Coordinates of C-alpha atoms in Angstrom, one line a residue:
M7 CA 91.9 113.9 164.3
S8 CA 89.0 115.2 167.4
G9 CA 86.0 116.4 166.8
F10 CA 87.5 120.1 167.6
A11 CA 89.8 119.6 164.8
S12 CA 87.3 118.4 162.1
L13 CA 85.0 121.1 162.4
R14 CA 87.5 123.9 162.0
L15 CA 88.3 122.0 159.1
A16 CA 84.8 121.8 158.3
L17 CA 85.0 124.9 158.1
S18 CA 87.8 126.2 156.8
A19 CA 86.6 124.5 153.7
A20 CA 83.3 126.1 153.3
F21 CA 84.7 129.3 154.0
L22 CA 87.6 128.8 150.9
G23 CA 84.4 128.0 148.6
A24 CA 82.7 130.4 149.3
L25 CA 84.6 133.2 148.3
L26 CA 86.2 131.0 145.4
Y27 CA 81.9 130.9 144.1
S28 CA 80.9 134.2 145.6
P29 CA 78.8 135.9 142.5
H30 CA 81.8 138.4 143.2
V31 CA 84.0 136.7 141.6
A32 CA 81.7 134.7 139.5
A33 CA 80.7 138.2 137.2
Q34 CA 84.5 138.4 137.3
N35 CA 84.9 135.2 135.1
A36 CA 81.9 135.9 132.6
A37 CA 82.8 139.4 132.4
A38 CA 86.5 138.6 130.8
P39 CA 86.1 135.5 129.1
T40 CA 89.1 133.3 127.7
Q41 CA 87.6 132.8 123.8
S42 CA 90.7 130.4 122.5
V43 CA 91.0 129.8 118.7
T44 CA 91.6 126.6 117.4
L45 CA 94.0 126.7 115.0
G46 CA 94.4 124.0 112.0
P47 CA 97.4 122.7 110.2
S48 CA 96.8 125.5 107.1
G49 CA 97.3 127.7 110.6
L50 CA 94.1 129.5 110.0
P51 CA 91.3 129.2 112.6
L52 CA 88.8 126.3 112.8
P53 CA 85.5 126.4 112.2
R54 CA 86.0 129.3 109.6
F55 CA 83.6 130.2 106.8
V56 CA 84.3 130.2 103.0
S57 CA 82.5 129.5 100.2
L58 CA 82.9 127.1 97.2
K59 CA 84.3 128.5 93.1
A60 CA 83.3 125.8 91.4
G61 CA 79.8 124.7 89.6
R62 CA 80.7 121.0 90.3
V63 CA 81.7 120.3 93.8
N64 CA 82.4 116.4 94.9
S65 CA 81.4 116.7 98.6
R66 CA 83.4 113.3 99.6
V67 CA 83.1 110.1 102.6
G68 CA 87.0 111.3 103.0
P69 CA 90.0 113.4 102.0
G70 CA 91.0 112.1 98.5
V71 CA 90.2 111.1 95.2
N72 CA 89.6 107.0 96.5
Y73 CA 87.1 108.5 98.3
S74 CA 83.3 107.9 96.8
V75 CA 81.8 110.9 95.8
D76 CA 78.1 111.8 98.8
W77 CA 77.1 114.8 97.6
M78 CA 78.1 117.0 94.2
Y79 CA 77.0 120.6 95.5
M80 CA 75.7 122.1 92.2
K81 CA 75.8 126.4 93.2
P82 CA 78.9 127.9 92.4
G83 CA 79.2 130.8 95.9
L84 CA 77.9 128.5 98.2
P85 CA 78.6 129.1 101.7
M86 CA 80.9 126.4 102.9
E87 CA 81.6 125.5 106.6
I88 CA 85.8 124.4 107.2
I89 CA 85.4 122.2 110.3
Q90 CA 88.4 119.5 110.1
E91 CA 91.8 119.6 108.5
F92 CA 93.5 116.9 106.3
D93 CA 96.5 118.5 104.0
T94 CA 94.5 119.3 101.3
W95 CA 91.2 118.3 102.2
R96 CA 88.7 120.4 104.1
R97 CA 85.6 118.2 106.0
V98 CA 83.2 120.9 106.4
R99 CA 79.2 121.1 105.7
D100 CA 77.1 123.5 104.3
A101 CA 73.9 125.1 105.3
D102 CA 72.1 121.6 106.1
G103 CA 74.5 120.0 108.3
S104 CA 75.6 117.9 105.7
E105 CA 79.4 117.1 106.0
G106 CA 82.0 115.6 103.0
W107 CA 85.8 116.0 102.6
I108 CA 86.2 119.2 99.4
N109 CA 90.0 119.8 97.7
Q110 CA 91.0 123.1 99.5
S111 CA 91.5 123.7 95.4
L112 CA 87.4 123.6 94.8
L113 CA 86.9 126.3 98.0
S114 CA 87.7 130.1 98.0
G115 CA 88.1 132.9 100.8
R116 CA 85.1 135.0 99.5
R117 CA 82.7 134.6 101.8
T118 CA 79.0 134.6 101.3
A119 CA 75.5 133.9 103.3
I120 CA 72.7 132.3 103.3
V121 CA 69.4 133.7 104.5
A122 CA 67.6 132.1 107.9
P123 CA 67.7 129.1 105.9
W124 CA 66.5 127.6 108.7
Q125 CA 63.0 129.3 108.2
R126 CA 63.1 127.8 104.1
G127 CA 59.6 126.8 103.4
K128 CA 57.9 128.8 105.8
E129 CA 56.0 132.2 104.3
A130 CA 58.9 134.7 105.6
R131 CA 60.2 137.8 105.0
I132 CA 63.0 139.1 105.2
N133 CA 63.8 142.9 105.4
L134 CA 67.0 143.8 103.4
L135 CA 67.4 147.5 105.2
D136 CA 68.9 150.4 103.8
D137 CA 70.7 151.0 106.7
P138 CA 72.2 148.5 109.7
Q139 CA 68.9 150.3 111.8
K140 CA 66.4 148.2 112.8
D141 CA 64.0 151.1 111.5
A142 CA 65.7 151.8 108.8
G143 CA 63.9 151.6 104.8
I144 CA 63.5 148.3 103.4
V145 CA 65.5 148.6 100.2
A146 CA 64.6 144.8 98.9
I147 CA 62.5 141.6 100.8
I148 CA 64.0 138.8 101.0
E149 CA 63.2 134.8 100.6
P150 CA 64.4 132.9 103.5
G151 CA 67.4 130.9 102.1
A152 CA 68.5 133.6 99.3
M153 CA 72.8 133.3 99.4
G154 CA 73.9 136.8 98.7
T155 CA 77.6 138.3 99.2
I156 CA 78.6 139.2 102.0
K157 CA 80.0 142.9 102.5
S158 CA 80.5 143.1 105.5
C159 CA 80.0 142.5 109.1
D160 CA 79.9 144.6 112.2
G161 CA 79.2 142.1 113.9
Q162 CA 75.6 142.9 114.5
W163 CA 75.3 143.5 111.7
C164 CA 76.0 142.8 107.6
E165 CA 75.7 144.5 104.1
M166 CA 75.3 142.3 102.1
T167 CA 74.5 141.8 98.2
F168 CA 71.2 140.1 97.0
T169 CA 71.3 140.0 92.3
G170 CA 71.9 144.1 92.2
H171 CA 70.2 145.0 95.6
T172 CA 72.9 145.7 98.0
G173 CA 71.8 146.4 102.0
W174 CA 71.8 145.6 105.4
L175 CA 70.3 142.1 107.6
A176 CA 70.9 141.3 111.0
Q177 CA 73.6 138.9 111.6
S178 CA 71.7 136.9 113.6
L179 CA 69.8 136.1 110.2
V180 CA 72.4 134.9 108.0
W181 CA 74.1 131.4 108.2
G182 CA 77.8 132.4 106.8
A183 CA 78.9 134.8 109.3
Y184 CA 78.7 133.8 113.3
P185 CA 77.2 135.8 115.6
G186 CA 79.8 138.9 116.8
E187 CA 82.3 138.4 113.7
R188 CA 84.0 140.9 112.2
V189 CA 84.2 140.7 107.9
K190 CA 85.8 142.7 105.6
N191 CA 85.6 140.8 101.8

């Protein structure tokens, strides 16, 4: 190949590369991200949030009663994130990051959430508001780690109930709803 032909080939490749990776093309691709939803064998999305039905739920090291119990949950309504499915067993993750297998019969589609579990043990207090706005009135002050029931989430705010008090929290403060997720319980 002559020097001129290889120079022309290199320039063409550089031009094509600049065209494909221009800021305009990158902006178009960023503006229209493709979100793919992974469905589990049950036909439901993975991952997804659920809650515990019972007050005594065994979390096992594998998907079956022949596997040893690794952990026992004692709080009904505790939110769990399903990350895998096998037959009637669901691999779940709790707010602390612990994982295990729980039979689907012990899980509920009722949505609950824990408020800012990453702030537990700190002197933080979180305001439960009477409207989904930063400057709204305060209904109650919630401690990090408190569990409540989700009534709805609009992608930015969640309406939740905590032992008789209903109000709004920024969705970014709850573990039990994904960022931007819409929930109607």
